[in-house]
Coordinates of C-alpha atoms in Angstrom, one line a residue:
M1 CA 55.6 39.3 75.5
N2 CA 59.4 40.4 76.6
P3 CA 60.3 40.4 80.0
N4 CA 62.3 43.0 80.2
T5 CA 59.1 45.2 77.7
E6 CA 56.3 44.1 80.3
Q7 CA 58.0 45.6 83.4
L8 CA 58.9 48.8 81.4
L9 CA 55.1 49.7 80.5
T10 CA 54.3 48.3 84.2
D11 CA 57.3 51.2 85.7
L12 CA 55.6 53.5 83.2
T13 CA 52.1 53.1 84.0
D14 CA 52.9 53.1 88.3
A15 CA 54.4 56.6 87.1
F16 CA 51.2 58.1 85.7
N17 CA 49.4 57.7 89.3
P18 CA 46.7 60.0 89.1
F19 CA 46.2 60.2 92.9
Y20 CA 49.8 60.2 94.1
P21 CA 50.6 64.2 94.6
L22 CA 53.9 64.9 94.2
P23 CA 55.7 66.0 97.1
A24 CA 57.8 69.1 97.2
G25 CA 61.4 68.5 95.2
D26 CA 60.4 66.0 93.5
P27 CA 62.0 65.9 89.9
Q28 CA 58.8 65.0 88.3
Y29 CA 57.6 68.6 89.0
V30 CA 56.8 70.9 86.0
D31 CA 56.2 74.7 86.9
C32 CA 53.2 76.2 85.0
Q33 CA 52.5 79.2 86.4
E34 CA 52.6 81.5 83.4
V35 CA 49.9 79.1 81.6
R36 CA 47.5 78.9 84.7
G37 CA 47.3 83.0 85.0
D38 CA 50.8 83.2 86.5
D39 CA 49.2 81.6 90.1
N40 CA 52.3 81.2 92.5
I41 CA 50.7 79.8 95.7
T42 CA 54.0 80.4 97.7
L43 CA 53.4 83.9 96.5
D44 CA 49.9 84.2 96.7
L45 CA 49.3 82.0 100.4
G46 CA 52.8 82.0 101.4
R47 CA 53.9 86.0 101.4
N48 CA 50.4 86.4 103.4
I49 CA 51.5 84.1 106.4
Q50 CA 55.3 85.8 106.0
R51 CA 54.1 89.4 106.3
S52 CA 51.6 88.9 108.6
K53 CA 52.0 91.0 112.4
Q54 CA 53.0 89.7 114.5
M55 CA 49.8 87.3 116.7
T56 CA 48.0 88.1 113.5
Y57 CA 47.0 84.6 112.4
Q58 CA 45.6 84.7 108.1
Y59 CA 43.1 81.9 107.8
Q60 CA 43.2 81.4 103.8
L61 CA 41.1 79.8 101.4
Y62 CA 42.3 77.3 98.3
A63 CA 40.0 75.9 95.8
G64 CA 40.2 74.9 92.6
H65 CA 38.9 71.9 90.3
R66 CA 39.7 68.3 92.0
G67 CA 42.4 66.7 90.3
A68 CA 43.9 70.0 88.8
G69 CA 47.4 69.7 90.7
K70 CA 46.5 71.5 94.7
S71 CA 47.8 69.1 96.6
T72 CA 50.7 68.8 95.1
E73 CA 51.0 73.2 95.2
L74 CA 50.2 72.8 98.9
L75 CA 52.9 70.4 99.4
R76 CA 55.3 73.2 97.7
L77 CA 54.1 75.7 100.2
E78 CA 54.5 73.2 103.6
D79 CA 58.3 73.0 101.9
H80 CA 58.7 76.6 101.4
L81 CA 57.1 77.8 105.2
K82 CA 59.5 75.1 106.8
K83 CA 62.6 76.8 105.0
Q84 CA 60.9 79.8 106.5
G85 CA 60.7 78.7 110.4
Y86 CA 57.8 77.7 110.5
F87 CA 55.9 74.0 111.8
V88 CA 53.4 73.0 109.3
V89 CA 50.9 70.5 109.9
Y90 CA 49.6 69.4 106.7
F91 CA 46.9 66.8 106.4
A92 CA 44.6 65.4 103.8
A93 CA 41.1 65.7 105.4
D94 CA 39.3 62.9 103.4
E95 CA 42.0 59.8 104.1
Q96 CA 41.3 59.3 107.6
D97 CA 38.8 61.5 109.1
I98 CA 36.1 63.0 107.2
N99 CA 33.6 61.5 104.4
P100 CA 33.1 64.0 101.5
E101 CA 29.6 62.7 100.9
D102 CA 28.8 64.0 104.5
T103 CA 30.7 66.3 106.4
E104 CA 30.0 68.8 108.7
Y105 CA 32.3 71.2 111.1
T106 CA 32.7 69.4 113.8
D107 CA 34.3 66.6 111.8
I108 CA 36.7 69.2 110.8
L109 CA 37.4 70.6 114.3
L110 CA 38.0 67.0 115.5
A111 CA 40.4 66.5 112.2
C112 CA 42.6 69.1 112.7
T113 CA 42.7 68.0 116.5
R114 CA 44.4 64.7 115.8
H115 CA 46.3 66.0 113.9
F116 CA 48.0 68.7 116.4
L117 CA 48.0 65.9 118.7
E118 CA 50.1 63.6 116.3
A119 CA 52.4 66.4 115.0
I120 CA 53.6 67.7 117.9
K121 CA 54.6 65.3 120.3
D122 CA 56.4 66.9 123.0
A123 CA 53.9 69.3 123.8
D124 CA 51.4 68.9 127.2
P125 CA 48.1 67.1 125.6
K126 CA 46.7 68.0 129.3
P127 CA 43.7 70.8 128.0
L128 CA 42.8 67.8 125.4
R129 CA 43.3 65.3 127.7
D130 CA 41.2 67.2 130.3
W131 CA 38.8 68.1 127.6
M132 CA 38.0 63.9 126.5
E133 CA 37.7 63.1 130.4
S134 CA 35.0 65.6 130.8
R135 CA 32.8 64.1 127.4
W136 CA 33.9 60.3 128.4
N137 CA 31.0 59.1 129.3
D138 CA 29.1 60.7 126.5
L139 CA 31.3 59.7 123.7
K140 CA 33.1 55.8 125.3
D141 CA 30.5 54.1 122.9
L142 CA 30.9 56.2 119.9
A143 CA 34.8 55.6 120.3
L144 CA 33.7 52.1 120.3
S145 CA 35.5 51.5 123.7
E146 CA 34.0 50.3 127.4
V147 CA 37.0 51.0 129.8
S148 CA 36.8 54.1 132.2
F149 CA 39.2 57.0 130.8
E150 CA 41.5 56.9 134.1
T151 CA 42.6 53.3 133.5
L152 CA 43.9 54.4 129.7
N153 CA 47.5 55.1 129.9
L154 CA 47.6 58.6 128.2
E155 CA 48.7 57.4 124.8
M156 CA 45.4 55.8 124.6
Q157 CA 43.6 58.3 126.2
I158 CA 45.3 60.7 123.4
S159 CA 44.6 58.4 120.8
Q160 CA 40.7 58.4 121.4
F161 CA 40.7 61.4 119.4
A162 CA 41.7 59.2 116.7
K163 CA 39.3 56.9 116.9
L164 CA 36.3 59.4 116.9
T165 CA 37.8 61.1 113.8
A166 CA 37.8 57.3 111.9
N167 CA 34.2 56.6 113.0
V168 CA 33.4 59.8 111.6
R169 CA 34.5 58.9 108.4
N170 CA 33.6 55.4 108.4
E171 CA 30.8 54.6 110.5
P172 CA 27.6 56.5 108.9
S173 CA 25.7 54.7 112.0
L174 CA 27.9 56.6 114.5
R175 CA 28.5 60.0 112.2
Q176 CA 25.6 62.3 113.5
K177 CA 25.5 60.7 117.1
I178 CA 29.6 61.9 117.3
R179 CA 28.8 65.0 116.1
E180 CA 25.5 65.5 118.4
K181 CA 27.7 64.8 121.5
V182 CA 30.7 67.3 120.6
N183 CA 28.2 69.9 118.9
P184 CA 27.4 71.6 122.3
Y185 CA 30.7 71.7 123.1
T186 CA 33.3 72.4 120.2
L187 CA 34.0 76.1 121.9
T188 CA 35.3 74.3 124.9
L189 CA 37.7 72.1 122.4
I190 CA 38.3 75.3 120.5
D191 CA 39.6 76.8 124.0
A192 CA 41.6 73.4 125.1
L193 CA 43.3 72.8 121.6
N194 CA 44.4 76.4 121.4
E195 CA 45.5 75.9 124.7
F196 CA 47.4 72.9 123.3
I197 CA 48.6 75.3 120.9
V198 CA 50.0 78.2 122.8
N199 CA 52.0 75.2 124.7
A200 CA 52.7 73.4 121.5
K201 CA 54.7 76.9 120.3
K202 CA 57.2 76.6 122.8
K203 CA 57.8 73.2 122.5
L204 CA 58.8 73.4 119.0
P205 CA 62.1 72.1 117.2
S206 CA 64.5 74.4 117.7
K207 CA 65.1 75.6 113.8
Y208 CA 60.8 76.9 113.8
S209 CA 59.1 79.6 115.6
K210 CA 55.5 79.4 114.2
L211 CA 53.1 76.9 113.3
V212 CA 50.8 76.8 110.3
V213 CA 47.8 73.9 109.7
I214 CA 46.7 73.2 106.1
A215 CA 43.8 71.0 105.8
D216 CA 43.4 69.6 102.3
N217 CA 40.8 68.1 100.3
L218 CA 38.2 69.6 102.0
D219 CA 37.6 70.8 98.7
R220 CA 35.9 67.3 97.8
I221 CA 33.0 68.2 100.3
V222 CA 30.0 66.9 97.8
P223 CA 28.0 70.3 97.8
F224 CA 24.0 69.8 98.7
S225 CA 20.8 72.1 100.2
K226 CA 18.5 70.0 102.8
D227 CA 16.3 72.5 101.1
P228 CA 15.5 73.4 97.5
G229 CA 17.0 77.2 97.4
G230 CA 17.9 76.9 100.9
R231 CA 21.5 77.0 102.6
S232 CA 23.7 74.5 101.5
N233 CA 25.9 72.0 103.6
L234 CA 29.3 74.6 102.6
D235 CA 27.4 77.5 103.3
E236 CA 27.1 75.7 106.9
I237 CA 30.5 74.9 107.3
F238 CA 32.5 77.8 105.5
L239 CA 30.6 80.7 106.4
D240 CA 28.5 79.7 109.4
R241 CA 30.5 78.3 111.4
S242 CA 33.9 80.7 109.8
E243 CA 34.4 82.3 112.8
Q244 CA 35.1 78.7 114.6
L245 CA 37.5 78.2 112.0
K246 CA 39.1 81.4 112.6
A247 CA 39.3 80.5 116.4
L248 CA 42.7 78.8 116.1
K249 CA 45.9 80.9 117.2
C250 CA 47.7 79.9 114.5
H251 CA 48.3 80.3 110.4
V252 CA 45.5 78.2 108.8
V253 CA 45.0 77.1 104.6
Y254 CA 41.6 75.4 104.3
T255 CA 40.5 73.9 100.7
V256 CA 36.9 74.5 99.6
P257 CA 35.1 73.4 96.7
I258 CA 35.3 75.4 93.5
S259 CA 31.7 75.7 93.2
M260 CA 31.6 77.6 96.7
V261 CA 33.9 80.4 95.4
H262 CA 31.8 80.8 92.5
S263 CA 28.8 81.0 93.9
N264 CA 26.7 84.0 95.4
R265 CA 28.5 83.1 99.0
A266 CA 31.9 84.5 97.0
A267 CA 32.1 88.2 98.1
D268 CA 31.0 86.4 102.2
L269 CA 34.2 84.4 102.0
S270 CA 36.3 87.0 101.0
N271 CA 34.6 89.0 103.8
N272 CA 34.8 86.3 106.5
Y273 CA 38.3 85.5 105.8
S274 CA 42.1 87.0 105.9
N275 CA 42.1 87.2 101.6
P276 CA 39.5 86.3 99.2
P277 CA 40.2 82.8 97.9
K278 CA 42.8 81.8 96.0
V279 CA 41.9 79.5 93.0
L280 CA 44.0 77.2 90.7
P281 CA 42.8 77.1 87.1
M282 CA 43.5 74.7 84.7
I283 CA 46.6 74.5 82.7
M284 CA 45.4 76.9 79.3
V285 CA 45.8 74.4 76.3
R286 CA 43.4 76.6 74.2
K287 CA 43.0 80.1 73.8
P288 CA 39.4 81.7 73.9
S289 CA 39.5 81.4 70.6
G290 CA 39.8 77.8 70.2
E291 CA 43.4 77.9 68.8
V292 CA 45.9 75.7 70.6
H293 CA 48.0 77.7 73.1
P294 CA 51.9 76.1 72.5
P295 CA 52.8 77.3 75.9
G296 CA 50.1 75.0 77.4
L297 CA 50.6 72.1 75.5
A298 CA 54.1 72.3 75.6
K299 CA 54.2 71.8 79.6
M300 CA 51.4 68.7 79.2
K301 CA 54.2 67.7 77.0
E302 CA 57.0 68.1 80.0
L303 CA 54.2 66.6 82.4
I304 CA 54.8 63.4 80.4
E305 CA 58.2 63.6 79.5
K306 CA 59.8 63.9 83.0
R307 CA 57.0 60.9 84.5
V308 CA 58.7 58.6 81.2
K309 CA 62.6 60.1 82.1
Q310 CA 62.4 59.3 85.7
V311 CA 61.3 55.6 84.9
E312 CA 63.7 55.4 82.1
P313 CA 66.1 58.4 81.2
H314 CA 66.9 56.9 77.5
L315 CA 63.2 57.0 76.7
S316 CA 62.2 59.5 74.5
L317 CA 58.9 60.8 73.9
E318 CA 59.3 59.8 69.8
T319 CA 59.5 56.6 71.2
V320 CA 56.8 56.6 73.7
F321 CA 54.4 57.3 71.1
D322 CA 53.9 56.3 67.8
T323 CA 53.6 59.8 65.9
A324 CA 53.6 63.2 67.7
E325 CA 49.8 63.8 66.5
T326 CA 48.6 61.1 69.4
L327 CA 50.9 62.6 72.0
E328 CA 49.2 66.0 71.2
E329 CA 46.0 64.6 71.0
L330 CA 46.0 63.3 74.7
C331 CA 47.2 66.7 76.0
L332 CA 44.3 68.4 74.1
M333 CA 41.8 66.4 75.6
S334 CA 43.0 66.4 78.7
G335 CA 41.3 70.0 78.7
G336 CA 44.8 71.1 81.0
H337 CA 43.6 68.8 84.0
V338 CA 46.8 67.0 85.4
R339 CA 44.9 64.0 86.3
N340 CA 42.8 63.2 83.4
L341 CA 45.8 63.3 81.7
M342 CA 47.6 60.6 84.4
L343 CA 44.1 59.0 83.8
M344 CA 44.4 58.7 79.8
M345 CA 48.2 57.6 79.7
Q346 CA 47.8 55.1 82.0
E347 CA 44.7 53.8 80.0
A348 CA 46.9 54.4 76.6
L349 CA 49.3 51.6 78.1
N350 CA 47.1 48.9 79.3
K351 CA 45.9 49.1 76.0
T352 CA 49.3 48.8 74.8
D353 CA 52.1 45.2 74.4
N354 CA 55.0 46.8 73.4
L355 CA 56.2 51.0 72.9
P356 CA 55.1 53.1 70.9
I357 CA 52.0 54.2 72.0
T358 CA 49.5 53.6 69.2
A359 CA 46.6 56.6 67.5
K360 CA 44.4 53.0 68.3
A361 CA 45.6 53.1 72.3
A362 CA 45.0 56.8 72.6
K363 CA 41.7 56.9 71.2
R364 CA 40.3 54.0 73.7
A365 CA 41.8 56.0 76.5
I366 CA 40.0 58.7 75.2
T367 CA 36.9 57.4 74.4
N368 CA 36.7 55.3 78.1
L369 CA 37.4 58.6 79.9
R370 CA 34.7 60.1 77.3
D371 CA 32.0 57.8 78.7
V372 CA 32.3 58.9 82.2
Y373 CA 31.7 62.6 81.5
R374 CA 28.8 61.3 79.4
K375 CA 27.2 59.5 82.4
T376 CA 28.2 62.4 84.8
A377 CA 26.2 65.1 82.8
G378 CA 22.5 65.3 83.2
Q379 CA 19.8 65.4 80.2
N380 CA 19.2 68.9 81.2
E381 CA 22.4 69.8 81.1
W382 CA 23.5 69.5 77.6
S383 CA 22.4 73.0 77.0
I384 CA 24.1 74.8 79.4
L385 CA 27.3 73.0 78.7
A386 CA 26.6 73.7 74.7
Q387 CA 26.0 77.2 76.0
V388 CA 29.3 77.8 78.2
S389 CA 30.9 76.1 74.9
L390 CA 30.1 79.2 72.8
S391 CA 29.9 82.0 75.2
R392 CA 32.9 80.7 77.3
R393 CA 31.3 82.3 80.2
I394 CA 29.2 81.0 83.3
L395 CA 26.5 82.0 85.0
N396 CA 26.0 82.1 88.9
D397 CA 23.4 79.6 89.4
E398 CA 23.4 76.1 91.2
Q399 CA 23.7 74.0 87.8
H400 CA 26.6 75.7 86.2
R401 CA 28.3 75.4 89.6
N402 CA 27.4 71.8 89.7
L403 CA 29.1 71.8 86.6
L404 CA 32.2 73.3 87.9
F405 CA 32.7 70.6 90.5
S406 CA 32.1 68.1 88.4
R407 CA 34.7 69.5 85.9
C408 CA 32.5 69.3 83.0
I409 CA 33.4 73.3 82.7
L410 CA 36.7 74.0 83.2
E411 CA 38.3 77.5 84.4
Y412 CA 41.3 79.1 82.6
R413 CA 43.3 82.5 83.1
Y414 CA 45.5 84.5 81.2
F415 CA 46.7 88.0 81.7
D416 CA 46.8 90.2 78.7
E417 CA 49.1 93.0 77.2
E418 CA 47.7 95.2 79.6
E419 CA 48.6 92.9 82.5
N420 CA 44.2 92.5 83.3
M421 CA 43.7 88.7 84.4
H422 CA 40.5 87.0 82.6
S423 CA 38.9 84.5 83.6
W424 CA 37.0 82.1 81.0
Y425 CA 35.5 78.8 81.3
D426 CA 34.8 76.3 78.6
V427 CA 33.5 72.8 78.5
H428 CA 35.7 69.6 79.4
P429 CA 37.2 68.6 75.3
L430 CA 36.0 64.8 76.1
I431 CA 32.6 66.8 76.2
K432 CA 32.8 67.9 72.7
G433 CA 32.6 64.1 71.1
I434 CA 29.5 63.1 72.6
P435 CA 26.4 63.3 70.6
E436 CA 24.0 64.7 73.2
F437 CA 26.5 67.7 73.5
N438 CA 26.8 68.1 69.8
E439 CA 23.1 68.2 69.5
A440 CA 22.3 70.6 72.0
V441 CA 25.1 73.2 70.3
A442 CA 23.5 72.8 66.9
I443 CA 19.9 73.9 68.1
L444 CA 21.7 76.9 69.8
Q445 CA 23.9 77.7 66.6
P446 CA 22.3 79.6 63.8

């Protein structure tokens, strides 16, 4: 293989990194508002913050399928708010602070505390330092430190919050012990954090006057119920602890799993937070009738084209793909799910020695990802998926919520001619090529 060709294919593969949210202003960004049911994060969440009264804080929830582009949209919100004079503390909670397989409210509070301390270094950390010192005898072993708190310098004292969150995320043997030691004192920690926040607002850089926290990737918390039919871990975090989540003296945006927004707790979420949860739907590549939706398909093509042009401006989609049908097949089989499109593009490129990407390489990429979805759906779920594919609707039960969480069912939105919003659902297109699914459909159809 020509070294130049190999380097081009390597660069293209890297350009389709499925786990890299685009920073605000990135030239690869594609505005998909019109094919996502008119979703606009700067209006939907940003205006609520900007138009709130003095000393009235907005506590908002943001949901959507994992990999749909929430983080990219939240980074746009961060940039927008910064330009409006807000100091924004953004963090992806699952990177350093929480384990999505096992998360409790205490983990989130510790994460918020750590990121405040790291983001606003000019503020007086004394309230939080004093709180840590008062708990040190209980926590020092859990922070994997044997020294006395007084002998630590200021920076080391503050860093103990980071050590705790790292152990919460990475050390299962310490996770529950940390919670047991912190849980009885969460209210005093909130008081200390709020004292820090009040002081921090006075120490912000001159161009900022207000404070916002964006806690991303909490939507990755895996839902489960300790008892069948009982309250879930999500209920305990976002409802039972809602008053604590809303206790911070600043604006906050929390991401929340889409399955909870579609649960019988939806009304409680709307009542407990500043506004009903906002949901980022899929890019609508097909209409509810099953026909291709040209505007949505065009957006998926644009997502590919912009990343290709970033690598090599002279490359065209006609050069990258052997036929227009190969390109369209990848776009349609993604179901309008951005990360799935990126994954299939990477796999197709890995199956390519020389451009263009062939129909065979694209088919391999589609088949590989389809196999993931085949393993994801349980044996008793094929009939549920078949019913959704025929009705374009979901039921409000745990099985449908779990299938939403696993992205076997996707949500779409559009506005009709009278400006009424409609939500509809379909199974992921990849599932429609699985024999078990087709057998279940055949049973339901007359």
